[in-house]
């Protein structure tokens, strides 16, 4: 499903890529941009978090003229006084003005890197309204946004996710197996589809799906088990072979009074010691066995 | 400068990657030894260093750098090192002795943010044009950024400050930046997002290399002082245990 989301964006789509400190979603964002450029779409990027050089690194050079980077990185708050684009200009009118700089009849994809920057300086409710208006307004065909989910409260992240038609949550995969993506997709009819996939991003920013439905929750347990093995790398042997394990399990515990022990105590075998007792004159020798009344 | 750290990071004063933002964080231990390492590293590399010393005095860093073989006093006299002595400046602000500078404005009005501090950094990393000596790419060192949170500055303002510094020092001037952030040893709470943990997460998203210094998970040990995780591009490269000796640190796998 990840490839479908990256490839086909219906009009009015809003793709949200959610990442955290454990895995950076910017590579996947660049894959989305590349895919849009290859589809001959015009892409406008509101770049708050990284510079133009860093974002363009790896993108398809042949479609560079269709990519328009609006520099909100060098001075997003207007501190120097001559900023190309500030965070306060994130309004429908200003975005519309930006898009009119490149008058094209074709549909435009708007990429926001990142929504976290904007949410830090604007009220989340206002941002949601603007995103909804962007989706519905017909100014842009599709919106792709990157959100760092661990920098905001759950309610804010949830509100933005509700607006999105597709949400891709990325997390690190097990070592050497690429990254994990959980995709939630809402169709226009209201149907909700979910999928989980392991993917990796190649040098040319194309995405390869490696396997499906492998929960990242189960794999850390396996790696923990294989990592922490206290019987390894010792100078003495703590392990048991199969025969040793069998013998150990057969061994009776010392203080368990089993049937064998009872008969061994009561009926001593030949060769065991005998007691010869010659009573003295002063001894009160009773012939009866004092243990007769014991119920053993 | 610790030679073993250089070999692990695969750098040397003669060759290091430009435009790097290195974040040093610590929890349950003291990672300031890394700040001393980077300070002497970049001074030996001939870079112009701007040091925001917000928690210790100049003489503290000078004494330690002397043992690492670098003289901060000389570097300052030559113009290679610009040192903001936060503690001394703050006294001036609070006693209203010096009114000219806006650098430590956030002490009077924490809600105004760290714009004054950024202006100080911007003016000092660009360097004098036609100066006596040509220094290498500029370097910004901050020790430590989390202290502004306890002075009333918001996490957002601190992140804005680090963003602007990165845009100017790393992207525009192709210099390097090293920041130290201290985490309080408290449990994470969902509702309490304002804190050093949120600042740390925001900075991890911005930086290119994170060095997380922690105490050993097994507790105090006399021989091993802690462990360091090297995280670059969000992938944990390695975890090493370290021990601080007189003039060197030893790292063990």
Short mmCIF file of C-alpha atoms in Angstrom, two decimals, chain A residues 19-24 26-27 48-51 53-54 72-81 117 120-121 148-154 172, chain B residues 112 114-115 118-119 122 155-157 159-161 163-164 166-168 170-171 190-193 198 200-206 231 233-235:
data_model
loop_
_atom_site.label_atom_id
_atom_site.label_comp_id
_atom_site.label_asym_id
_atom_site.label_seq_id
_atom_site.Cartn_x
_atom_site.Cartn_y
_atom_site.Cartn_z
CA UNK A 19 8.41 10.39 12.22
CA UNK A 20 10.22 10.51 15.54
CA UNK A 21 13.76 10.86 16.83
CA UNK A 22 14.31 7.16 16.19
CA UNK A 23 13.86 7.40 12.44
CA UNK A 24 13.92 10.41 10.13
CA UNK A 26 12.74 13.16 5.44
CA UNK A 27 14.10 10.43 3.16
CA UNK A 48 11.50 25.47 7.04
CA UNK A 49 13.78 22.80 8.41
CA UNK A 50 16.54 22.14 5.94
CA UNK A 51 18.29 24.24 3.34
CA UNK A 53 20.94 22.22 -1.00
CA UNK A 54 20.19 19.59 1.59
CA UNK A 72 11.78 29.58 4.88
CA UNK A 73 14.93 28.08 6.37
CA UNK A 74 17.36 30.97 6.56
CA UNK A 75 15.02 33.41 8.31
CA UNK A 76 11.67 31.89 9.26
CA UNK A 77 10.84 34.47 11.91
CA UNK A 78 11.93 37.61 10.10
CA UNK A 79 14.82 38.40 12.44
CA UNK A 80 17.06 39.73 9.68
CA UNK A 81 14.37 41.83 8.08
CA UNK A 117 7.87 24.11 12.63
CA UNK A 120 5.37 25.61 17.08
CA UNK A 121 4.43 29.13 16.06
CA UNK A 148 7.65 15.05 14.06
CA UNK A 149 5.12 13.34 16.27
CA UNK A 150 7.30 13.34 19.39
CA UNK A 151 7.50 17.15 19.50
CA UNK A 152 3.80 17.76 20.02
CA UNK A 153 1.03 16.70 22.27
CA UNK A 154 -1.04 13.71 21.30
CA UNK A 172 13.20 1.97 12.58
CA UNK B 112 11.47 37.73 24.42
CA UNK B 114 17.12 34.34 22.54
CA UNK B 115 17.22 36.76 19.63
CA UNK B 118 21.70 34.96 18.25
CA UNK B 119 22.69 38.49 17.23
CA UNK B 122 25.97 36.18 14.16
CA UNK B 155 11.57 25.31 24.63
CA UNK B 156 10.30 26.85 21.37
CA UNK B 157 12.55 29.89 21.80
CA UNK B 159 14.79 25.61 19.35
CA UNK B 160 14.39 28.79 17.29
CA UNK B 161 17.79 29.96 18.53
CA UNK B 163 17.76 26.75 14.20
CA UNK B 164 19.03 30.23 13.42
CA UNK B 166 22.51 26.29 12.40
CA UNK B 167 21.26 28.23 9.40
CA UNK B 168 24.00 30.84 9.81
CA UNK B 170 26.49 25.47 9.39
CA UNK B 171 24.56 26.14 6.20
CA UNK B 190 2.73 12.93 28.46
CA UNK B 191 1.19 16.17 29.61
CA UNK B 192 4.38 17.89 30.66
CA UNK B 193 6.00 18.59 27.32
CA UNK B 198 11.35 18.03 24.56
CA UNK B 200 16.50 17.31 23.40
CA UNK B 201 14.08 15.72 20.93
CA UNK B 202 13.77 18.95 18.98
CA UNK B 203 17.55 19.29 18.78
CA UNK B 204 18.00 15.66 17.72
CA UNK B 205 15.72 16.39 14.77
CA UNK B 206 17.93 19.34 13.82
CA UNK B 231 23.84 8.40 16.69
CA UNK B 233 21.27 10.14 10.78
CA UNK B 234 19.01 8.58 13.39
CA UNK B 235 20.91 5.31 13.33
#
